[in-house]
XYZ file of C-alpha atoms in Angstrom:
602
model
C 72.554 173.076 97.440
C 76.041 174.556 97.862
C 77.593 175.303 101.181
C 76.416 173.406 103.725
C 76.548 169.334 104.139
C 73.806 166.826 101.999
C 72.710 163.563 103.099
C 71.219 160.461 101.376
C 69.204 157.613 102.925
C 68.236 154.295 101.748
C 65.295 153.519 103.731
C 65.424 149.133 103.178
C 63.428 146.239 104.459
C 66.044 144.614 106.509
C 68.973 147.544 106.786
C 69.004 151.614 106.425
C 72.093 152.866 105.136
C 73.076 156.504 104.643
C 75.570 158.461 103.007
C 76.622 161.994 103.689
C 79.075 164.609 102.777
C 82.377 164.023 105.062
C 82.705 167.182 107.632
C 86.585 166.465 107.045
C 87.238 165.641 103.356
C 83.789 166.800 101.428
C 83.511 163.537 99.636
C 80.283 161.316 99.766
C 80.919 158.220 102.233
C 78.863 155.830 104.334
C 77.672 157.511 107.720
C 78.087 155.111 110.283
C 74.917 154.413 112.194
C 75.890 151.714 114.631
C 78.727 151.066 116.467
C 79.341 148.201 114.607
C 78.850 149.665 110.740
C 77.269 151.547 108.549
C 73.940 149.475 108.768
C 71.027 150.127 110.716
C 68.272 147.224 111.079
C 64.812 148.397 110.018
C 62.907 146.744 113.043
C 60.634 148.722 115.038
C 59.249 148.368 118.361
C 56.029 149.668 119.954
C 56.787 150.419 123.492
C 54.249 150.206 126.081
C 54.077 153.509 126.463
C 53.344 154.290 122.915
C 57.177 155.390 121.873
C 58.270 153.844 118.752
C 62.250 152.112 119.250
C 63.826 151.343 116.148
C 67.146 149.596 114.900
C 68.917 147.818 117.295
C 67.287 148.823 120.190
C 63.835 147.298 118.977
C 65.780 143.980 118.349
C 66.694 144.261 122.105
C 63.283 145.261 123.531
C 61.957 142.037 121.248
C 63.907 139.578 123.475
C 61.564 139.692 126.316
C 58.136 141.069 124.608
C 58.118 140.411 120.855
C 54.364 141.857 120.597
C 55.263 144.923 119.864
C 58.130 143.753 117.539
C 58.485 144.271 113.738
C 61.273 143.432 111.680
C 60.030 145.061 108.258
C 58.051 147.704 108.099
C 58.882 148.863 104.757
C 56.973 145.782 103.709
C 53.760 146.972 105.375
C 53.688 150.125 102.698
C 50.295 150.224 101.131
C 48.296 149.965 104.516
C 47.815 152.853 106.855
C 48.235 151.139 110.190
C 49.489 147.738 111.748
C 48.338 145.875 114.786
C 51.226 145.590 117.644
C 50.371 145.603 121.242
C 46.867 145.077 120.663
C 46.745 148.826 119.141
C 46.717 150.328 116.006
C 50.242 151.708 114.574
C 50.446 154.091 111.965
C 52.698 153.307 109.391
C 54.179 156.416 108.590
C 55.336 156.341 112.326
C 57.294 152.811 112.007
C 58.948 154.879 108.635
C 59.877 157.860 110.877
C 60.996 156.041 113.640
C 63.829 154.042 111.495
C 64.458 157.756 109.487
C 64.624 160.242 112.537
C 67.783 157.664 114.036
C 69.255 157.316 111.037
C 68.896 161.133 110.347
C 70.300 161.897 114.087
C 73.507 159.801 113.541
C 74.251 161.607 110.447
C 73.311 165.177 111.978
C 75.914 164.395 114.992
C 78.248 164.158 112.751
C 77.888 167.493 111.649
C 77.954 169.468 115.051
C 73.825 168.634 114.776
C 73.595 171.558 111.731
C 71.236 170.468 109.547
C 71.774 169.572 105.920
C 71.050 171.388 102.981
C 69.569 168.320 101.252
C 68.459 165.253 102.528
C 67.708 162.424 99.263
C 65.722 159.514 99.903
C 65.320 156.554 97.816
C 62.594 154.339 96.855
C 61.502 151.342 94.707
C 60.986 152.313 91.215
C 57.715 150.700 91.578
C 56.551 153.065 94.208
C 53.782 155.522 93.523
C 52.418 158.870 94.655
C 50.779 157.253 97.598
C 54.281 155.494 99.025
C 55.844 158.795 98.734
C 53.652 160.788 100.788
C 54.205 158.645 102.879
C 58.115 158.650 102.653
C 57.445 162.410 102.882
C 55.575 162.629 105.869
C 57.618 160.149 108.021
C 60.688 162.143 106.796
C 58.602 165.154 108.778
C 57.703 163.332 111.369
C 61.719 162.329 111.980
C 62.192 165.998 112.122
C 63.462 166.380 108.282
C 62.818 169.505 106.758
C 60.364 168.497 103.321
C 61.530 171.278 101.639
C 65.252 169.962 101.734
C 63.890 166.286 100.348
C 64.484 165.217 97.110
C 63.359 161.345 96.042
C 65.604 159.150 93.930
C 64.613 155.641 92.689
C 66.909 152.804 93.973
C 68.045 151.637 91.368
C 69.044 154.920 89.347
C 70.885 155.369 92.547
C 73.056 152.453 91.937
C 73.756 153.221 88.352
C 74.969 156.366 89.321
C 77.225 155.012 91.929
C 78.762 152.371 88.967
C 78.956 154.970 86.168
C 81.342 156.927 88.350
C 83.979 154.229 87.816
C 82.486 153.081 84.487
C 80.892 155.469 81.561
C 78.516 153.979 79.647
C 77.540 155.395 76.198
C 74.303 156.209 75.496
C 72.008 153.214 74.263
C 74.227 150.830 76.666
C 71.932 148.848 78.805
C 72.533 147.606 82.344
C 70.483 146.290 84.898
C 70.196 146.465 88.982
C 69.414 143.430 90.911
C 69.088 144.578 94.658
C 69.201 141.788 96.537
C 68.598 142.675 100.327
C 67.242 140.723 103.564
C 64.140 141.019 103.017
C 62.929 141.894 99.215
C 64.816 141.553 95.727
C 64.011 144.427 92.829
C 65.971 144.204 89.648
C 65.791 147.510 87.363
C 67.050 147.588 83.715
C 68.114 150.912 82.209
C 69.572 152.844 79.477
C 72.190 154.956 79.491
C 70.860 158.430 77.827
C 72.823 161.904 76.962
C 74.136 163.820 80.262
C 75.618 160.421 82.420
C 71.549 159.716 83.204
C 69.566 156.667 82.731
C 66.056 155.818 81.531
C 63.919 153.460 83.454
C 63.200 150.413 80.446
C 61.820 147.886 83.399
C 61.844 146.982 87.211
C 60.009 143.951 89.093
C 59.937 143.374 92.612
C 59.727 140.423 94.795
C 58.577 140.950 98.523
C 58.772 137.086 99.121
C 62.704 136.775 98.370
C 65.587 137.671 100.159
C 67.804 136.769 102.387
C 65.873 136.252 105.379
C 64.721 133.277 103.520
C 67.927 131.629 103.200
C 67.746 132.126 106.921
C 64.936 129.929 107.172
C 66.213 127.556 105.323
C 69.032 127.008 106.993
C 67.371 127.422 110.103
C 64.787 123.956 108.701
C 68.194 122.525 108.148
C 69.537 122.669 111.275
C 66.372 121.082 112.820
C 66.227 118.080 110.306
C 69.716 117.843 111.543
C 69.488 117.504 114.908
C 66.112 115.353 114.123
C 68.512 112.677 113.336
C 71.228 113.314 115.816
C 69.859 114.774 118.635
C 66.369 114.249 119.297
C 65.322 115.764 122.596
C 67.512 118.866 121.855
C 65.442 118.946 118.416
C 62.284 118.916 120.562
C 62.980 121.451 123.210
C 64.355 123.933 120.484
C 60.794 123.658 119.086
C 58.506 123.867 121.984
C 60.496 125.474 125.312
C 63.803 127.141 123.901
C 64.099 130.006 125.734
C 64.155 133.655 123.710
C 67.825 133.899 123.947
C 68.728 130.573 123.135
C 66.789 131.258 119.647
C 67.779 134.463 119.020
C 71.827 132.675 119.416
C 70.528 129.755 116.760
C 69.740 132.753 114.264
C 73.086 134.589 114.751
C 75.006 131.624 114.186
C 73.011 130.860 111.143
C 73.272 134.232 109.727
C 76.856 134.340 110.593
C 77.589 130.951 108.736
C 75.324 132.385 105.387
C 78.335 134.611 105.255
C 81.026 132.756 105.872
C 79.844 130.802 102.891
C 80.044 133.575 100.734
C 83.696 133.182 101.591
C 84.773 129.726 102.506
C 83.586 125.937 101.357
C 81.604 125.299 104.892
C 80.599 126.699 107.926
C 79.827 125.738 111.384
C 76.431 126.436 113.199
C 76.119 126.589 116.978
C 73.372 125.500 118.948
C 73.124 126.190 122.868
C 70.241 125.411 125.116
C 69.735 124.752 128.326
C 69.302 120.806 127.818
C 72.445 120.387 125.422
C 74.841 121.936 122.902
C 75.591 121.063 119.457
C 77.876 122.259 116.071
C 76.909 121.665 112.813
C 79.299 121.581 109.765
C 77.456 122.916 106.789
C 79.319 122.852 103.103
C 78.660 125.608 100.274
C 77.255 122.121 98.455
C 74.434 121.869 100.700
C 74.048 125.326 101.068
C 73.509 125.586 97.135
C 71.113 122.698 97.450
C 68.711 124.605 100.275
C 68.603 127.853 98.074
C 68.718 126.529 94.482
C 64.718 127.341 94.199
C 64.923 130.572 95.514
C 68.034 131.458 93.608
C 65.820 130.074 90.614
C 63.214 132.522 91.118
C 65.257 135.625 91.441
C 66.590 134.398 88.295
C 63.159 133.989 86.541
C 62.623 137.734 87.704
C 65.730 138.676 86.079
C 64.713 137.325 82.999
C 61.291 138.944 83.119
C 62.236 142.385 83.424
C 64.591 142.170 80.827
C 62.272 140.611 78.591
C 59.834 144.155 79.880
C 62.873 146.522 78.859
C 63.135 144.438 75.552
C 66.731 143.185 76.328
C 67.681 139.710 74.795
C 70.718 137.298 76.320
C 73.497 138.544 76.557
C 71.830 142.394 75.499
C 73.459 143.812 78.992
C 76.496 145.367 79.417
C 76.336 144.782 82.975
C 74.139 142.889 85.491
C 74.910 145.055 88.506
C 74.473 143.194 91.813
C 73.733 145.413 95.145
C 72.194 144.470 98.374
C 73.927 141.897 100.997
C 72.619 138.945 99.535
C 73.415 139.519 96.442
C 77.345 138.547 97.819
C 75.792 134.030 97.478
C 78.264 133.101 95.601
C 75.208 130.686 93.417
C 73.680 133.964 92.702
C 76.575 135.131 90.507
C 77.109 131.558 89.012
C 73.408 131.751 87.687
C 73.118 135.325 86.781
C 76.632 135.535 84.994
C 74.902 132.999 82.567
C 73.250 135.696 80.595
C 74.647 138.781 81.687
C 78.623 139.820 82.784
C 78.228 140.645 86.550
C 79.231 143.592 87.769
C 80.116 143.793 91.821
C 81.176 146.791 94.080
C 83.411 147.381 97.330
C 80.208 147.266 99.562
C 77.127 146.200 98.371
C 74.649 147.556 101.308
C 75.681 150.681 100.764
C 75.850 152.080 97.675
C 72.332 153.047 96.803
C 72.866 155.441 99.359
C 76.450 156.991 97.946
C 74.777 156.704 94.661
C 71.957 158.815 95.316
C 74.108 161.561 96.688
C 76.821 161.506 93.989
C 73.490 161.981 92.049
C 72.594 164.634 93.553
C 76.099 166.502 93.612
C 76.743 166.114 90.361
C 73.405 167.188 88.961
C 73.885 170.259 91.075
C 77.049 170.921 89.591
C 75.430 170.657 86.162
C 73.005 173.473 87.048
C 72.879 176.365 84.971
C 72.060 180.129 86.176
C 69.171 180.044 84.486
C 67.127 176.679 85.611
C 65.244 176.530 89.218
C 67.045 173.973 91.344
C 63.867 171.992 91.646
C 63.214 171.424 87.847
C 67.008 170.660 87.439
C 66.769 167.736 89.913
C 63.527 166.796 88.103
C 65.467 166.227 85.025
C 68.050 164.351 86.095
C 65.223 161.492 87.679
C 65.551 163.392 91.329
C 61.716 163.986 92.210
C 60.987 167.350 94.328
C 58.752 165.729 97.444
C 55.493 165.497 96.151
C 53.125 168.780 98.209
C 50.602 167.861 100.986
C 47.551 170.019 101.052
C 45.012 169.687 104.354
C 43.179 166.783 104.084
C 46.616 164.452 103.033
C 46.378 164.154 99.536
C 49.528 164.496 96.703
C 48.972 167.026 94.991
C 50.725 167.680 91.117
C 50.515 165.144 88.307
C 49.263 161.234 89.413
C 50.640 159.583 86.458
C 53.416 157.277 86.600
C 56.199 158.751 84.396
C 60.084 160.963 84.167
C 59.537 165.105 83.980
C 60.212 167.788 85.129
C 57.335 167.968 87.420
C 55.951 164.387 88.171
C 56.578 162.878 91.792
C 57.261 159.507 90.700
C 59.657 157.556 89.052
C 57.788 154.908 87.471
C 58.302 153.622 84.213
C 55.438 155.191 81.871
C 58.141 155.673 79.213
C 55.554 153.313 76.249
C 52.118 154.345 74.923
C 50.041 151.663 76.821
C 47.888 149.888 74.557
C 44.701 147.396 74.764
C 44.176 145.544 71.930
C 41.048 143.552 72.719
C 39.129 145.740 70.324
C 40.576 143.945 67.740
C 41.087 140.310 69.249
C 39.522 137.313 68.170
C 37.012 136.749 70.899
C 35.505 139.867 70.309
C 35.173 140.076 66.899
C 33.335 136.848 67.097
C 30.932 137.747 69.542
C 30.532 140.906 67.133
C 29.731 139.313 64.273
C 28.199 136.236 65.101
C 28.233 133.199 67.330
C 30.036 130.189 65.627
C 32.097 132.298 63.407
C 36.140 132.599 64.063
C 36.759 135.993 63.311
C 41.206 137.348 62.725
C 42.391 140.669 62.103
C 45.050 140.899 59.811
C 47.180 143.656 59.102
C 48.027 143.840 55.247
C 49.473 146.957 53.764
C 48.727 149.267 56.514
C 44.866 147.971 56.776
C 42.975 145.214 58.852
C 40.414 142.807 57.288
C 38.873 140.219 58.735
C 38.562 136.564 57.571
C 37.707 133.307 58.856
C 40.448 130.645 60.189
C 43.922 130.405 61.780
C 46.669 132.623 60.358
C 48.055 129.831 58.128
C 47.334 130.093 54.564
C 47.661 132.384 51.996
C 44.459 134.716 52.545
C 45.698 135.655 56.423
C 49.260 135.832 55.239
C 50.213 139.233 57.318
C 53.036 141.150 55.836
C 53.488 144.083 58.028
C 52.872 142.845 61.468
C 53.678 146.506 63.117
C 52.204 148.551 60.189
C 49.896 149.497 62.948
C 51.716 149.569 65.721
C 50.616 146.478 68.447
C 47.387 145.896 67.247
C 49.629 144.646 63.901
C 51.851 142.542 66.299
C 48.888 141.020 67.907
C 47.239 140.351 64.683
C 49.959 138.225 63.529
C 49.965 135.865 66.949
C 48.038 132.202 66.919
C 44.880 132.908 67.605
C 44.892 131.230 70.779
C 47.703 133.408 71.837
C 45.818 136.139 70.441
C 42.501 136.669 72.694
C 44.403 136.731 75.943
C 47.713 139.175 74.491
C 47.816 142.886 75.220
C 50.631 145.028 73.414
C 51.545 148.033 73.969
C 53.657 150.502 71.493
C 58.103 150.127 72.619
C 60.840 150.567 70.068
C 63.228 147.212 70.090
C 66.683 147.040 69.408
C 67.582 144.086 67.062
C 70.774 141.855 67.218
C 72.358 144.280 65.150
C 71.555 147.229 67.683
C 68.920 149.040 65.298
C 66.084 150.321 66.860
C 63.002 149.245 64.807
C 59.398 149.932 66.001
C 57.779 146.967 67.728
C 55.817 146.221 71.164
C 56.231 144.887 74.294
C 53.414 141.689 75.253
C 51.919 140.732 78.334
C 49.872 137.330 77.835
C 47.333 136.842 80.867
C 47.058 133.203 80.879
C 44.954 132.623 84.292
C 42.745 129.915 83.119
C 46.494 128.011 82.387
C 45.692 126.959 78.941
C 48.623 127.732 77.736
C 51.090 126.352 80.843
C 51.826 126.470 84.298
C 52.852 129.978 84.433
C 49.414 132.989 85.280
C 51.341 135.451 82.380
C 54.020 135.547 80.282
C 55.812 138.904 78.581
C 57.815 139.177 75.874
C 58.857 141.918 73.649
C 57.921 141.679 69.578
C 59.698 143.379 66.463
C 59.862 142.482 62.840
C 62.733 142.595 61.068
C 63.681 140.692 57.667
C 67.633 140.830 58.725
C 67.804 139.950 62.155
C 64.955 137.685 61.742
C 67.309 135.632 59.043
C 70.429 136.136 61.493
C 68.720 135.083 64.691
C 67.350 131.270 62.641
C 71.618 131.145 61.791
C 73.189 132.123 65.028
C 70.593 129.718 66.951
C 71.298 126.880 64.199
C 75.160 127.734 65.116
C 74.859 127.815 68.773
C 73.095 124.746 68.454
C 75.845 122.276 66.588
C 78.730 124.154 68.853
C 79.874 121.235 71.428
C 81.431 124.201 73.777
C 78.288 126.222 73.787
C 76.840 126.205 77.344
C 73.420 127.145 76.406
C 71.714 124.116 74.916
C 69.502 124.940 72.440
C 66.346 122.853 70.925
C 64.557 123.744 67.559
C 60.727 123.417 66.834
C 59.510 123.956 63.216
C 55.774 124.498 62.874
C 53.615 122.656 60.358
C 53.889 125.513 57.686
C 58.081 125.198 58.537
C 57.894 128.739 58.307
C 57.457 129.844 62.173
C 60.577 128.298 63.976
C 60.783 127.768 67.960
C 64.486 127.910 69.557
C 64.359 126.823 73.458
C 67.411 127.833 74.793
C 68.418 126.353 77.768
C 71.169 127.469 80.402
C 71.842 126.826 84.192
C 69.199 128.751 86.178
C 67.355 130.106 82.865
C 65.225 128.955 79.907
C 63.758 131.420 77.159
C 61.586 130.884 74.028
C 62.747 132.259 70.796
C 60.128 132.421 67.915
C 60.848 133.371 64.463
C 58.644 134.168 61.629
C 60.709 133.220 58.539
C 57.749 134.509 56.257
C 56.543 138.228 58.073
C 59.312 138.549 59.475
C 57.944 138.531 63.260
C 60.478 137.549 65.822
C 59.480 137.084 69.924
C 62.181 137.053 72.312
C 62.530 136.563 75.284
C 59.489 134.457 76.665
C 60.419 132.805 79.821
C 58.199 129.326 80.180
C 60.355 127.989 82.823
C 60.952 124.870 81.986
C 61.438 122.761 79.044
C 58.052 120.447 79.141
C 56.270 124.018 79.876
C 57.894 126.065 76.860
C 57.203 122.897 74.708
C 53.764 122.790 75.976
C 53.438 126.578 75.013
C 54.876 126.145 71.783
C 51.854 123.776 71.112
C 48.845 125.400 72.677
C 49.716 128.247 71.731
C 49.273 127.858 68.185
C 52.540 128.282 67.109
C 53.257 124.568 65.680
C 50.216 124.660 63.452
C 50.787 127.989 62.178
């Protein structure tokens, strides 16, 4: 990889940034691929003529023929073709389309020499499937494959933070990439070597700041409901093209300016009138709050995945343009310190090549460049044989030779075999049957796990099966575990699991699952009852915090309650079981929970 110049590109739903070695000073900036900036819009066009425009151009051709217009294609990965123009698009030609200009603007940069190595990023969620299909657009565009190397997004923007920030290894951070279009929050751990390991990522393709747009945009029409009338109508049913596409630049241009100032005006002009609206950061809040609340719900969830309490983050690192709402830091800074950079839309991009560099750097005469890469979380470009298919491992996982960067770091785990609906059907209709863990062995017995014969004193003695064995029983039969060390309060790591309760027939709440990570420790199962007891009577504490004792008085409940979260905090005083991290939502559903569930009569 030495020598010649390396480029990175962030491929996004909204905006395509890019990074590149500078022809004049060798360090890793932005490449600008507008005239404007360093942001290229992901639209694509179909042309008539079956030519693909992309960026700003297909915003352009969209003003007088939008049938052939789409803003995100990233969000149509998954499906092999699209309908525009009445014909068929292939996907993977949208993907090249937005690649080969972003790949041009870089390469005129460079006298039109090639790079060495081109790095693309990705969701951590994506599979071998998506990246074949990264891989073959980035052909299409006229990349060499045998330069690509694939990066996950957000290991890209750790990398770009740790170059200002080193983070020992066992720190935690997370990633919440907040774009137009999508949101995808990451949590990692820092490991030996300045690399991180994938604990957790979730996605969202329903939030993002395209639907602040809209919201604004419903504003804005309520508005002029009241004030203007006929301009109200004719903005709904005659407005010409133009005169729209002006109402959604002065909406997205006040968004920002309320990133920055306490209001904003919005322009509308149309042929039958003009108006400007004044529109105040308060009301602004007040359209977003329940979006805002569910990015912050997905927060919570993936660190409950990675097994992170509150407050278990060094950093919640914020990337992505709309992660620059103001409300969004307010919330998020609740339960994590948030950590900003100089330009949010672009450093996934930097990241991935500083990455790159400095893995390349790290390269020793003996390793193959490909396997070093592979080590560091940089997948080679998974091989296409004839008939389209990826070829190598198709398991989700980090190695030297696996083409994804999905989690697969736990042992996966169904525990059905040993949950109470099936053991009943096993031995007998009628019949309640529990598996309890004691000393390292299960037995079964009839009833709840309350008294003294279904006492469990080892709930991980056997891993999850132990954990689950130890739940209500209600909570029980629709639990799966699966095998992930914990750290508790004190930063030990102890064995435990991470729980995913399928609750579709909503017996237990409003909410289709809830996760939640599961240890047992007699130490930080005493601390945790004392700090939340503490917390509790503290008048400057801004997390409230409610306790529920169970009818034994020997499984405690601790609803703790901030602005834009609520978790569930169960304690065992007796085994020893603690669960952390369950996210209800609300206070009547966590309360509900804490009944149906089981965990009040145990």
């Amino acid at each position: 990889m030495a020598g010649g110049w390396k480029l990175a590109i962030d491929f996004g739903t909204s905006n395509t940034a890019a990074a590149h070695t500078s022809p004049r000073s060798g360090e890793v900036e932005p490449v600008a691929l507008t005239h404007g900036g360093n942001l290229l819009p992901s639209a694509v066009y179909a042309e008539p003529s079956g030519a693909i425009a992309a960026g700003a151009a297909a915003a352009n051709r969209a003003e007088g023929d939008a049938s052939g217009f789409m803003p995100f294609p990233k969000r149509a990965i998954g499906s092999s073709s699209v309908r525009l123009r009445d014909r068929e698009v292939e996907v993977v030609d949208l993907f090249a389309a937005v690649l080969h200009v972003a790949y041009r603007s870089a390469c005129r940069k460079h006298g039109e020499v090639p790079p060495e190595k081109v790095v693309l990023t990705h969701p951590e969620a994506w599979g071998d499937s998506a990246l074949f299909a990264l891989k073959e657009a980035s052909r299409r565009a006229g990349i060499d494959p045998d330069s690509l190397l694939f990066v996950s997004e957000p290991r890209a923007a750790a990398t770009y933070y740790t170059t200002t920030s080193n983070l020992q290894p066992g720190e935690r951070i997370g990633v919440f990439d907040f774009g137009g279009g999508t949101l995808d929050i990451a949590i990692l751990e820092a490991v030996p070597g300045g690399d991180f390991r994938i604990l957790a990522a979730r996605g969202d393709n329903g939030i993002g700041g395209r639907n602040f747009d809209a919201l604004i945009r419903e504003w804005v029409f309520a508005q002029l409901d009241d004030s203007n009338p006929p301009l109200a109508e004719h903005l709904r049913s005659s407005a010409s093209t133009s005169s729209l596409r002006a109402l959604d630049l002065s909406v997205r241009a006040a968004k920002e300016v309320l990133s920055e100032e306490a209001s904003a005006t919005i322009s509308v002009s149309t042929s039958v009138g003009n108006e400007t609206l004044l529109l105040t950061r308060a009301e602004f809040n007040g359209l977003i709050d329940a979006e805002i609340q569910r990015a912050v719900e997905l927060t919570w969830q993936a660190m409950s995945d990675g097994g992170v309490a509150h407050n278990g983050l060094r950093a919640l690192y914020l990337t992505g343009g709309s992660s620059q709402v103001p409300l969004i830091h307010s919330r998020l800074s609740e339960f994590a310190p948030v950590a900003t950079l100089d330009d949010p839309k672009t450093v996934v991009a930097q990241g991935a090549l500083l990455g790159a560099l400095r893995v390349e750097r790290m390269q020793s005469p003996a390793q193959s460049e490909d396997n070093n890469f592979a080590q560091h979380g940089f997948a080679p470009a998974p091989s296409i044989d004839g008939a389209g298919s990826v070829q190598g491992p198709q398991h989700a996982g980090h190695g030297p030779h696996q083409p994804t960067s999905g989690i697969g770091q736990t042992q996966k785990k169904r525990t059905g075999g040993l949950s109470g609906g099936k053991l009943a059907a096993a031995i007998g209709a009628g019949v309640v049957a529990v598996a309890v863990a004691i000393g390292g062995t299960y037995f079964l017995t009839n009833g709840g796990l309350g008294g003294p014969e279904s006492f469990v004193t080892d709930p991980v003695g056997e891993g999850p099966e132990g954990i689950t064995a130890a739940l209500p029983e209600a909570l029980r039969n629709v639990t799966t575990c699966e095998a992930k060390e914990q750290s508790a309060p004190s930063g030990k790591k102890v064995p435990g699991a991470q729980c995913t309760v399928d609750n579709e027939a909503g017996a237990l709440g409003e909410k289709s699952s809830y996760s939640f990570p599961a240890y047992a420790d007699e130490v930080a199962a005493n601390s945790l009852v004392d700090e939340q007891r503490a917390d509790a009577s503290n008048p400057d504490n801004r997390v409230k915090i409610t306790e529920m004792t169970s009818d034994s008085g020997s499984v405690l409940g601790f609803i703790q309650e901030g602005q834009g979260f609520l978790s569930l905090l169960v304690v065992n005083t007796e085994n020893h079981l603690i669960i952390d991290a369950m996210y209800p939502g609300d206070v009547a559903t966590a309360e509900t929970l804490w009944e149906t569930s089981g965990f009040a009569a145990m």
